[in-house]
mmCIF file of C-alpha atoms in Angstrom:
data_model
loop_
_atom_site.group_PDB
_atom_site.id
_atom_site.type_symbol
_atom_site.label_atom_id
_atom_site.label_comp_id
_atom_site.label_asym_id
_atom_site.label_seq_id
_atom_site.Cartn_x
_atom_site.Cartn_y
_atom_site.Cartn_z
ATOM 1 C CA UNK C 432 0.164 -0.271 -0.131
ATOM 2 C CA UNK C 433 2.740 2.024 0.875
ATOM 3 C CA UNK C 434 4.469 1.726 -2.368
ATOM 4 C CA UNK C 435 1.160 2.134 -4.416
ATOM 5 C CA UNK C 436 1.092 5.617 -2.620
ATOM 6 C CA UNK C 437 4.388 6.839 -3.525
ATOM 7 C CA UNK C 438 3.731 6.093 -7.015
ATOM 8 C CA UNK C 439 0.003 8.089 -6.675
ATOM 9 C CA UNK C 440 2.245 11.047 -4.956
ATOM 10 C CA UNK C 441 4.585 11.091 -8.111
ATOM 11 C CA UNK C 442 1.510 11.168 -10.796
ATOM 12 C CA UNK C 443 0.068 14.205 -8.613
ATOM 13 C CA UNK C 444 3.318 15.839 -8.544
ATOM 14 C CA UNK C 445 3.846 15.923 -11.909
ATOM 15 C CA UNK C 446 0.525 16.631 -13.092
ATOM 16 C CA UNK C 447 -0.250 19.420 -10.175
ATOM 17 C CA UNK C 448 3.354 20.980 -11.210
ATOM 18 C CA UNK C 449 1.919 22.156 -14.257
ATOM 19 C CA UNK C 450 -1.151 22.856 -13.704
ATOM 20 C CA UNK C 451 -4.240 22.015 -15.659
ATOM 21 C CA UNK C 452 -2.783 20.536 -18.840
ATOM 22 C CA UNK C 453 -3.819 17.895 -21.693
ATOM 23 C CA UNK C 454 -2.088 14.792 -22.140
ATOM 24 C CA UNK C 455 -0.739 15.867 -25.086
ATOM 25 C CA UNK C 456 0.488 19.107 -24.183
ATOM 26 C CA UNK C 457 2.122 17.423 -21.113
ATOM 27 C CA UNK C 458 3.641 14.580 -23.448
ATOM 28 C CA UNK C 459 5.045 17.225 -25.860
ATOM 29 C CA UNK C 460 6.790 19.506 -23.281
ATOM 30 C CA UNK C 461 8.564 16.136 -21.487
ATOM 31 C CA UNK C 462 11.763 15.436 -23.345
ATOM 32 C CA UNK C 463 12.589 11.591 -22.455
ATOM 33 C CA UNK C 464 16.136 9.950 -22.776
ATOM 34 C CA UNK C 465 16.286 6.598 -23.107
ATOM 35 C CA UNK C 466 19.635 4.402 -21.741
ATOM 36 C CA UNK C 467 20.391 0.850 -22.186
ATOM 37 C CA UNK C 468 23.018 -1.407 -20.920
ATOM 38 C CA UNK C 469 23.956 -5.123 -20.973
ATOM 39 C CA UNK C 470 26.486 -6.880 -18.912
ATOM 40 C CA UNK C 471 28.010 -10.402 -19.397
ATOM 41 C CA UNK C 472 30.152 -12.112 -16.952
ATOM 42 C CA UNK C 473 32.492 -15.024 -16.749
ATOM 43 C CA UNK C 474 33.176 -16.310 -12.895
ATOM 44 C CA UNK C 475 35.471 -18.711 -11.684
ATOM 45 C CA UNK C 476 35.792 -19.626 -7.992
ATOM 46 C CA UNK C 477 39.293 -20.801 -6.189
ATOM 47 C CA UNK C 478 39.586 -24.823 -6.847
ATOM 48 C CA UNK C 479 38.472 -27.201 -9.274
ATOM 49 C CA UNK C 480 34.682 -27.969 -9.974
ATOM 50 C CA UNK C 481 32.840 -31.593 -10.360
ATOM 51 C CA UNK C 482 31.379 -34.357 -8.028
ATOM 52 C CA UNK C 483 34.918 -35.559 -7.521
ATOM 53 C CA UNK C 484 36.248 -32.342 -5.957
ATOM 54 C CA UNK C 485 33.025 -31.221 -3.644
ATOM 55 C CA UNK C 486 34.116 -29.878 -0.089
ATOM 56 C CA UNK C 487 34.151 -32.485 2.675
ATOM 57 C CA UNK C 488 33.283 -29.894 5.514
ATOM 58 C CA UNK C 489 30.255 -28.547 6.917
ATOM 59 C CA UNK C 490 30.514 -25.769 4.465
ATOM 60 C CA UNK C 491 30.698 -26.376 0.782
ATOM 61 C CA UNK C 492 30.697 -23.918 -2.330
ATOM 62 C CA UNK C 493 27.663 -24.606 -4.605
ATOM 63 C CA UNK C 494 29.367 -24.063 -8.109
ATOM 64 C CA UNK C 495 33.515 -24.086 -8.200
ATOM 65 C CA UNK C 496 33.192 -24.590 -12.115
ATOM 66 C CA UNK C 497 33.741 -21.682 -14.687
ATOM 67 C CA UNK C 498 30.523 -20.241 -15.841
ATOM 68 C CA UNK C 499 28.916 -17.392 -17.885
ATOM 69 C CA UNK C 500 26.062 -15.586 -17.336
ATOM 70 C CA UNK C 501 23.983 -12.435 -17.747
ATOM 71 C CA UNK C 502 24.635 -10.200 -15.204
ATOM 72 C CA UNK C 503 21.836 -7.752 -16.001
ATOM 73 C CA UNK C 504 20.249 -6.023 -18.533
ATOM 74 C CA UNK C 505 19.097 -2.413 -17.923
ATOM 75 C CA UNK C 506 16.662 -0.411 -19.672
ATOM 76 C CA UNK C 507 16.470 3.220 -17.955
ATOM 77 C CA UNK C 508 14.107 6.586 -19.239
ATOM 78 C CA UNK C 509 14.765 9.966 -17.955
ATOM 79 C CA UNK C 510 12.381 12.609 -18.298
ATOM 80 C CA UNK C 511 12.805 16.522 -17.305
ATOM 81 C CA UNK C 512 9.681 19.109 -16.642
ATOM 82 C CA UNK C 513 10.731 22.686 -17.250
ATOM 83 C CA UNK C 514 14.177 22.299 -15.921
ATOM 84 C CA UNK C 515 12.459 21.738 -12.421
ATOM 85 C CA UNK C 516 11.984 18.277 -12.252
ATOM 86 C CA UNK C 517 13.469 14.804 -13.476
ATOM 87 C CA UNK C 518 11.301 11.641 -13.149
ATOM 88 C CA UNK C 519 13.471 8.475 -13.684
ATOM 89 C CA UNK C 520 12.551 4.907 -13.845
ATOM 90 C CA UNK C 521 15.200 2.002 -14.410
ATOM 91 C CA UNK C 522 13.784 -2.090 -14.929
ATOM 92 C CA UNK C 523 16.389 -4.377 -14.466
ATOM 93 C CA UNK C 524 16.234 -7.556 -16.076
ATOM 94 C CA UNK C 525 17.952 -11.167 -15.018
ATOM 95 C CA UNK C 526 18.075 -14.243 -16.542
ATOM 96 C CA UNK C 527 14.689 -15.348 -14.814
ATOM 97 C CA UNK C 528 13.127 -12.036 -13.997
ATOM 98 C CA UNK C 529 12.806 -8.700 -14.518
ATOM 99 C CA UNK C 530 12.194 -5.976 -11.692
ATOM 100 C CA UNK C 531 11.196 -1.761 -11.685
ATOM 101 C CA UNK C 532 14.565 -1.225 -9.518
ATOM 102 C CA UNK C 533 14.981 2.480 -9.000
ATOM 103 C CA UNK C 534 12.628 5.134 -9.682
ATOM 104 C CA UNK C 535 12.282 8.233 -8.280
ATOM 105 C CA UNK C 536 10.829 11.801 -9.062
ATOM 106 C CA UNK C 537 13.760 14.666 -8.092
ATOM 107 C CA UNK C 538 12.569 18.284 -7.861
ATOM 108 C CA UNK C 539 14.745 21.058 -7.977
ATOM 109 C CA UNK C 540 14.623 24.154 -5.502
ATOM 110 C CA UNK C 541 16.886 26.616 -6.911
ATOM 111 C CA UNK C 542 16.194 29.372 -4.745
ATOM 112 C CA UNK C 543 17.350 27.733 -1.803
ATOM 113 C CA UNK C 544 19.966 25.729 -3.919
ATOM 114 C CA UNK C 545 18.328 22.453 -3.039
ATOM 115 C CA UNK C 546 17.089 18.794 -4.771
ATOM 116 C CA UNK C 547 14.434 16.621 -3.221
ATOM 117 C CA UNK C 548 14.377 13.284 -4.262
ATOM 118 C CA UNK C 549 11.410 10.878 -3.630
ATOM 119 C CA UNK C 550 11.275 7.189 -4.871
ATOM 120 C CA UNK C 551 13.233 4.352 -4.551
ATOM 121 C CA UNK C 552 17.048 4.472 -4.788
ATOM 122 C CA UNK C 553 20.311 3.690 -2.731
ATOM 123 C CA UNK C 554 20.881 5.439 0.517
ATOM 124 C CA UNK C 555 22.301 8.981 -0.423
ATOM 125 C CA UNK C 556 26.028 7.901 1.227
ATOM 126 C CA UNK C 557 26.130 5.733 -1.590
ATOM 127 C CA UNK C 558 29.217 6.643 -3.964
ATOM 128 C CA UNK C 559 30.000 5.914 -7.590
ATOM 129 C CA UNK C 560 31.926 2.431 -7.955
ATOM 130 C CA UNK C 561 34.766 1.799 -10.306
ATOM 131 C CA UNK C 562 34.564 -2.308 -10.255
ATOM 132 C CA UNK C 563 31.315 -4.729 -10.224
ATOM 133 C CA UNK C 564 31.966 -6.418 -6.588
ATOM 134 C CA UNK C 565 31.505 -4.391 -3.592
ATOM 135 C CA UNK C 566 33.510 -3.476 -0.983
ATOM 136 C CA UNK C 567 32.234 -5.645 2.173
ATOM 137 C CA UNK C 568 30.740 -2.441 4.317
ATOM 138 C CA UNK C 569 28.786 -1.581 0.589
ATOM 139 C CA UNK C 570 27.138 -4.882 0.320
ATOM 140 C CA UNK C 571 26.371 -4.793 3.746
ATOM 141 C CA UNK C 572 25.289 -1.016 4.385
ATOM 142 C CA UNK C 573 24.704 0.643 1.326
ATOM 143 C CA UNK C 574 24.288 -1.803 -1.574
ATOM 144 C CA UNK C 575 20.335 -2.215 -1.005
ATOM 145 C CA UNK C 576 17.551 0.209 -2.359
ATOM 146 C CA UNK C 577 15.102 2.011 0.023
ATOM 147 C CA UNK C 578 11.805 4.017 -0.576
ATOM 148 C CA UNK C 579 13.315 7.694 0.825
ATOM 149 C CA UNK C 580 12.665 11.655 0.950
ATOM 150 C CA UNK C 581 16.168 12.994 0.178
ATOM 151 C CA UNK C 582 17.110 16.516 0.508
ATOM 152 C CA UNK C 583 20.629 17.857 -1.113
ATOM 153 C CA UNK C 584 21.564 21.450 -0.547
ATOM 154 C CA UNK C 585 24.563 23.010 -1.345
ATOM 155 C CA UNK C 586 26.762 26.048 -0.508
ATOM 156 C CA UNK C 587 29.537 27.713 -2.672
ATOM 157 C CA UNK C 588 32.385 29.329 -0.955
ATOM 158 C CA UNK C 589 35.219 30.179 -3.833
ATOM 159 C CA UNK C 590 36.225 26.454 -4.588
ATOM 160 C CA UNK C 591 34.475 25.022 -1.401
ATOM 161 C CA UNK C 592 31.612 23.259 -1.286
ATOM 162 C CA UNK C 593 29.799 22.220 1.155
ATOM 163 C CA UNK C 594 26.773 19.831 1.009
ATOM 164 C CA UNK C 595 23.641 18.898 3.935
ATOM 165 C CA UNK C 596 21.954 15.889 2.999
ATOM 166 C CA UNK C 597 18.277 14.836 5.274
ATOM 167 C CA UNK C 598 16.639 11.871 4.395
ATOM 168 C CA UNK C 599 13.573 10.109 5.755
ATOM 169 C CA UNK C 600 13.537 6.246 4.657
ATOM 170 C CA UNK C 601 11.422 3.090 5.024
ATOM 171 C CA UNK C 602 13.312 0.730 6.852
ATOM 172 C CA UNK C 603 15.167 -1.997 5.241
ATOM 173 C CA UNK C 604 15.042 -5.277 6.815
ATOM 174 C CA UNK C 605 17.729 -6.926 8.047
ATOM 175 C CA UNK C 606 18.786 -9.507 5.098
ATOM 176 C CA UNK C 607 21.533 -11.952 3.474
ATOM 177 C CA UNK C 608 23.565 -11.266 0.821
ATOM 178 C CA UNK C 609 26.383 -13.013 -0.758
ATOM 179 C CA UNK C 610 30.283 -11.100 -0.257
ATOM 180 C CA UNK C 611 30.984 -11.452 -4.448
ATOM 181 C CA UNK C 612 29.441 -13.660 -6.708
ATOM 182 C CA UNK C 613 29.398 -16.914 -5.085
ATOM 183 C CA UNK C 614 26.410 -17.198 -3.187
ATOM 184 C CA UNK C 615 27.429 -20.204 -0.700
ATOM 185 C CA UNK C 616 28.611 -18.093 2.379
ATOM 186 C CA UNK C 617 26.085 -15.030 3.260
ATOM 187 C CA UNK C 618 26.684 -12.031 4.922
ATOM 188 C CA UNK C 619 24.143 -9.878 7.451
ATOM 189 C CA UNK C 620 23.081 -6.849 5.215
ATOM 190 C CA UNK C 621 20.422 -4.358 4.986
ATOM 191 C CA UNK C 622 18.340 -5.478 2.447
ATOM 192 C CA UNK C 623 16.520 -3.747 -0.360
ATOM 193 C CA UNK C 624 13.530 -2.311 0.874
ATOM 194 C CA UNK C 625 10.338 -4.515 0.859
ATOM 195 C CA UNK C 626 7.481 -3.360 3.481
ATOM 196 C CA UNK C 627 6.771 -6.255 6.283
ATOM 197 C CA UNK C 628 4.407 -6.293 9.171
ATOM 198 C CA UNK C 629 5.877 -4.029 12.016
ATOM 199 C CA UNK C 630 7.576 -1.567 9.363
ATOM 200 C CA UNK C 631 9.423 0.941 10.948
ATOM 201 C CA UNK C 632 11.450 3.971 9.451
ATOM 202 C CA UNK C 633 14.634 5.874 9.492
ATOM 203 C CA UNK C 634 15.889 9.223 9.476
ATOM 204 C CA UNK C 635 19.263 10.374 8.276
ATOM 205 C CA UNK C 636 21.462 13.393 8.286
ATOM 206 C CA UNK C 637 24.922 13.652 6.410
ATOM 207 C CA UNK C 638 27.408 16.244 5.361
ATOM 208 C CA UNK C 639 30.309 16.541 2.965
ATOM 209 C CA UNK C 640 33.149 19.453 2.553
ATOM 210 C CA UNK C 641 34.745 19.281 -1.007
ATOM 211 C CA UNK C 642 37.923 21.354 -1.689
ATOM 212 C CA UNK C 643 39.575 21.101 -4.915
ATOM 213 C CA UNK C 644 40.600 17.171 -5.274
ATOM 214 C CA UNK C 645 39.879 16.630 -1.434
ATOM 215 C CA UNK C 646 36.244 15.596 -0.003
ATOM 216 C CA UNK C 647 35.569 14.274 3.225
ATOM 217 C CA UNK C 648 31.967 13.233 4.213
ATOM 218 C CA UNK C 649 30.380 11.810 7.229
ATOM 219 C CA UNK C 650 26.907 10.553 8.070
ATOM 220 C CA UNK C 651 24.630 8.832 10.440
ATOM 221 C CA UNK C 652 21.122 6.930 10.776
ATOM 222 C CA UNK C 653 18.955 6.436 13.190
ATOM 223 C CA UNK C 654 15.692 4.446 13.340
ATOM 224 C CA UNK C 655 14.051 0.759 14.723
ATOM 225 C CA UNK C 656 14.338 -2.900 13.853
ATOM 226 C CA UNK C 657 11.230 -4.211 12.235
ATOM 227 C CA UNK C 658 8.825 -5.835 14.840
ATOM 228 C CA UNK C 659 9.365 -8.552 14.521
ATOM 229 C CA UNK C 660 11.019 -9.739 11.392
ATOM 230 C CA UNK C 661 14.189 -8.028 12.363
ATOM 231 C CA UNK C 662 15.171 -8.500 15.850
ATOM 232 C CA UNK C 663 13.359 -12.357 16.295
ATOM 233 C CA UNK C 664 13.835 -14.070 12.771
ATOM 234 C CA UNK C 665 17.113 -12.430 11.525
ATOM 235 C CA UNK C 666 18.925 -12.203 15.042
ATOM 236 C CA UNK C 667 17.721 -13.997 18.045
ATOM 237 C CA UNK C 668 16.607 -17.318 15.737
ATOM 238 C CA UNK C 669 19.405 -16.508 13.403
ATOM 239 C CA UNK C 670 22.488 -16.249 15.856
ATOM 240 C CA UNK C 671 23.214 -18.672 18.454
ATOM 241 C CA UNK C 672 24.041 -16.998 21.724
ATOM 242 C CA UNK C 673 22.414 -13.774 20.615
ATOM 243 C CA UNK C 674 19.989 -14.023 23.497
ATOM 244 C CA UNK C 675 22.707 -14.299 25.764
ATOM 245 C CA UNK C 676 23.782 -10.600 24.833
ATOM 246 C CA UNK C 677 20.106 -8.934 26.493
ATOM 247 C CA UNK C 678 16.745 -8.615 25.704
ATOM 248 C CA UNK C 679 16.205 -10.254 22.266
ATOM 249 C CA UNK C 680 13.545 -7.835 21.738
ATOM 250 C CA UNK C 681 15.615 -5.077 21.878
ATOM 251 C CA UNK C 682 14.963 -2.623 18.697
ATOM 252 C CA UNK C 683 17.682 -0.137 18.898
ATOM 253 C CA UNK C 684 19.186 0.640 15.172
ATOM 254 C CA UNK C 685 21.867 3.021 13.964
ATOM 255 C CA UNK C 686 24.563 3.345 11.886
ATOM 256 C CA UNK C 687 27.375 5.961 11.177
ATOM 257 C CA UNK C 688 30.235 6.494 9.074
ATOM 258 C CA UNK C 689 32.674 8.912 7.032
ATOM 259 C CA UNK C 690 34.553 8.808 3.774
ATOM 260 C CA UNK C 691 37.537 10.324 2.870
ATOM 261 C CA UNK C 692 38.108 10.755 -1.246
ATOM 262 C CA UNK C 693 41.374 12.275 -2.769
ATOM 263 C CA UNK C 694 41.843 13.019 -6.602
ATOM 264 C CA UNK C 695 45.863 14.124 -7.667
ATOM 265 C CA UNK C 696 45.701 13.812 -12.088
ATOM 266 C CA UNK C 697 44.974 10.550 -12.664
ATOM 267 C CA UNK C 698 45.080 8.841 -9.444
ATOM 268 C CA UNK C 699 42.268 8.306 -6.958
ATOM 269 C CA UNK C 700 42.428 7.296 -3.231
ATOM 270 C CA UNK C 701 39.328 6.666 -1.073
ATOM 271 C CA UNK C 702 38.975 5.621 2.435
ATOM 272 C CA UNK C 703 35.945 4.811 4.336
ATOM 273 C CA UNK C 704 34.714 3.163 7.407
ATOM 274 C CA UNK C 705 31.291 2.616 9.077
ATOM 275 C CA UNK C 706 29.880 1.136 12.408
ATOM 276 C CA UNK C 707 26.591 -0.108 13.317
ATOM 277 C CA UNK C 708 24.246 -1.422 16.005
ATOM 278 C CA UNK C 709 21.254 -3.442 15.593
ATOM 279 C CA UNK C 710 19.394 -4.881 18.834
ATOM 280 C CA UNK C 711 22.427 -6.293 20.580
ATOM 281 C CA UNK C 712 24.735 -6.689 17.610
ATOM 282 C CA UNK C 713 27.520 -4.474 17.098
ATOM 283 C CA UNK C 714 29.273 -4.673 13.299
ATOM 284 C CA UNK C 715 32.308 -2.400 12.026
ATOM 285 C CA UNK C 716 34.294 -2.348 9.140
ATOM 286 C CA UNK C 717 36.349 -0.310 6.807
ATOM 287 C CA UNK C 718 38.148 -0.251 3.357
ATOM 288 C CA UNK C 719 41.011 1.553 1.276
ATOM 289 C CA UNK C 720 40.494 2.167 -2.446
ATOM 290 C CA UNK C 721 43.433 3.021 -4.669
ATOM 291 C CA UNK C 722 43.420 3.183 -8.682
ATOM 292 C CA UNK C 723 45.339 5.304 -11.566
ATOM 293 C CA UNK C 724 43.890 5.749 -14.763
ATOM 294 C CA UNK C 725 46.115 5.537 -17.875
ATOM 295 C CA UNK C 726 45.102 6.846 -21.233
ATOM 296 C CA UNK C 727 46.007 4.854 -23.621
ATOM 297 C CA UNK C 728 45.487 6.570 -27.011
ATOM 298 C CA UNK C 729 48.439 5.337 -28.496
ATOM 299 C CA UNK C 730 47.058 1.518 -28.344
ATOM 300 C CA UNK C 731 44.269 0.847 -31.012
ATOM 301 C CA UNK C 732 40.687 0.006 -29.977
ATOM 302 C CA UNK C 733 41.352 1.456 -26.277
ATOM 303 C CA UNK C 734 40.473 4.669 -24.571
ATOM 304 C CA UNK C 735 42.063 3.964 -21.049
ATOM 305 C CA UNK C 736 43.105 1.161 -18.235
ATOM 306 C CA UNK C 737 42.406 1.761 -14.656
ATOM 307 C CA UNK C 738 44.514 -0.515 -12.577
ATOM 308 C CA UNK C 739 42.822 -0.760 -8.866
ATOM 309 C CA UNK C 740 43.367 -2.245 -5.482
ATOM 310 C CA UNK C 741 41.044 -2.643 -2.301
ATOM 311 C CA UNK C 742 41.342 -3.549 1.060
ATOM 312 C CA UNK C 743 38.486 -3.770 3.369
ATOM 313 C CA UNK C 744 37.374 -5.731 6.369
ATOM 314 C CA UNK C 745 34.084 -6.396 8.372
ATOM 315 C CA UNK C 746 33.838 -7.879 12.100
ATOM 316 C CA UNK C 747 31.174 -9.092 13.826
ATOM 317 C CA UNK C 748 31.545 -7.827 17.669
ATOM 318 C CA UNK C 749 30.189 -9.943 20.736
ATOM 319 C CA UNK C 750 29.757 -12.998 19.153
ATOM 320 C CA UNK C 751 32.384 -15.718 18.513
ATOM 321 C CA UNK C 752 32.365 -17.069 14.979
ATOM 322 C CA UNK C 753 30.538 -20.186 14.474
ATOM 323 C CA UNK C 754 31.738 -22.466 11.319
ATOM 324 C CA UNK C 755 28.365 -23.899 10.810
ATOM 325 C CA UNK C 756 26.672 -19.965 10.716
ATOM 326 C CA UNK C 757 28.711 -17.567 7.969
ATOM 327 C CA UNK C 758 26.579 -15.002 9.311
ATOM 328 C CA UNK C 759 28.605 -14.634 12.379
ATOM 329 C CA UNK C 760 32.310 -14.643 10.340
ATOM 330 C CA UNK C 761 34.525 -11.834 10.360
ATOM 331 C CA UNK C 762 35.658 -11.093 6.770
ATOM 332 C CA UNK C 763 38.508 -9.684 5.098
ATOM 333 C CA UNK C 764 38.438 -8.920 1.412
ATOM 334 C CA UNK C 765 41.250 -7.960 -1.181
ATOM 335 C CA UNK C 766 40.453 -7.010 -4.602
ATOM 336 C CA UNK C 767 42.384 -6.618 -7.568
ATOM 337 C CA UNK C 768 40.952 -5.059 -10.553
ATOM 338 C CA UNK C 769 41.598 -3.839 -14.072
ATOM 339 C CA UNK C 770 39.190 -1.552 -15.572
ATOM 340 C CA UNK C 771 39.762 -1.540 -19.504
ATOM 341 C CA UNK C 772 37.689 0.895 -21.431
ATOM 342 C CA UNK C 773 37.443 -0.134 -25.123
ATOM 343 C CA UNK C 774 34.965 2.309 -26.661
ATOM 344 C CA UNK C 775 33.143 5.066 -25.013
ATOM 345 C CA UNK C 776 30.137 2.546 -24.753
ATOM 346 C CA UNK C 777 32.243 -0.684 -24.232
ATOM 347 C CA UNK C 778 33.987 -1.723 -21.471
ATOM 348 C CA UNK C 779 35.878 -4.996 -19.673
ATOM 349 C CA UNK C 780 36.781 -5.548 -15.939
ATOM 350 C CA UNK C 781 39.020 -8.010 -14.786
ATOM 351 C CA UNK C 782 38.387 -8.453 -10.829
ATOM 352 C CA UNK C 783 40.092 -10.770 -8.472
ATOM 353 C CA UNK C 784 38.826 -10.996 -4.889
ATOM 354 C CA UNK C 785 40.470 -12.507 -2.119
ATOM 355 C CA UNK C 786 38.460 -13.781 0.596
ATOM 356 C CA UNK C 787 39.392 -14.604 4.236
ATOM 357 C CA UNK C 788 37.302 -15.505 6.840
ATOM 358 C CA UNK C 789 37.176 -15.913 10.272
ATOM 359 C CA UNK C 790 34.957 -19.062 10.966
ATOM 360 C CA UNK C 791 35.765 -20.396 14.559
ATOM 361 C CA UNK C 792 37.579 -23.414 12.906
ATOM 362 C CA UNK C 793 40.976 -24.048 11.926
ATOM 363 C CA UNK C 794 39.920 -25.159 8.374
ATOM 364 C CA UNK C 795 40.269 -22.742 5.590
ATOM 365 C CA UNK C 796 37.315 -21.722 3.230
ATOM 366 C CA UNK C 797 38.416 -21.443 -0.345
ATOM 367 C CA UNK C 798 36.374 -19.461 -2.338
ATOM 368 C CA UNK C 799 38.318 -16.666 -3.714
ATOM 369 C CA UNK C 800 36.587 -15.454 -7.249
ATOM 370 C CA UNK C 801 37.823 -14.185 -10.244
ATOM 371 C CA UNK C 802 35.584 -12.228 -12.450
ATOM 372 C CA UNK C 803 35.457 -10.778 -15.912
ATOM 373 C CA UNK C 804 32.421 -8.419 -17.031
ATOM 374 C CA UNK C 805 31.719 -7.220 -20.605
ATOM 375 C CA UNK C 806 29.229 -4.088 -20.522
ATOM 376 C CA UNK C 807 28.147 -2.521 -23.156
ATOM 377 C CA UNK C 808 25.981 0.964 -22.878
ATOM 378 C CA UNK C 809 24.289 3.570 -24.771
#
């Protein structure tokens, strides 16, 4: 019902913004821009596949054999209304399903240097990504979509830009997601928004300061866990010994963090950390990322090459790792990537992720992953 209400609001806002107009007038006055992309992947998990090479322990990798698959195909539509509002829709196709993914209406309030976004998107803190694979804290905290209202206000002082963001969002439920491409061992995440009984909401505030090639961002979010999906199904019933930490029905929820970006000519450096508390479960993590863009106009058929290195961790405090429950594991992830732009609409990524888990056992989980992604877009 809440999703339908947002769609109704979008329609009313668009029509009321222009007053009473005919459908033909409205269609003629709204320019539309259509985009599309297609991504194919080759995935290879550490070790040999097949029955003879199956894992003998409690935890098993589902598919070690190399595989080719459609990652996603996307069709997007963006329209502007008199340079004061934008409508954006994105439909995402997988091999077995299609979803209306991101969709939002953005108002430009130029008199106060503010934009207002209403709809389904990532949290406002999500940065642009250079790789297909996410850092650990990216998967855990800002990969999932949410229904939200977000304001973005900017003040400029010479070469310095100060930004303030405020948000109110439908609380994303606690869920699980794979660390990289292999889906065998999942981690606890803030999942894409799907309304549930006991639904709650989350408020957020963030600010960033940009000066020339430096940018510093900080943020914080606070709300309550969904009653009782989050505290009962995802924490109390999914994590052994969680109830020993205190009242299992505790619905406390907050998370905060910061990010530092530095660009020097063609070199980019980023550092980010996030800490959270859900009920009695604290988590914390960070990553460091370094890349350098090489222009390669002298190589036929190549626009640029960008080597990238990333190191990150995500730890769960207060609960000891349990070999039988991947949700309790502490993780470290190293990513080595080469991003190859062939043409303006064609690129090729090579990414290798070295994943280390603290499982509470001496046995090593062998799930390093190699990824090749071919992306075409218009």
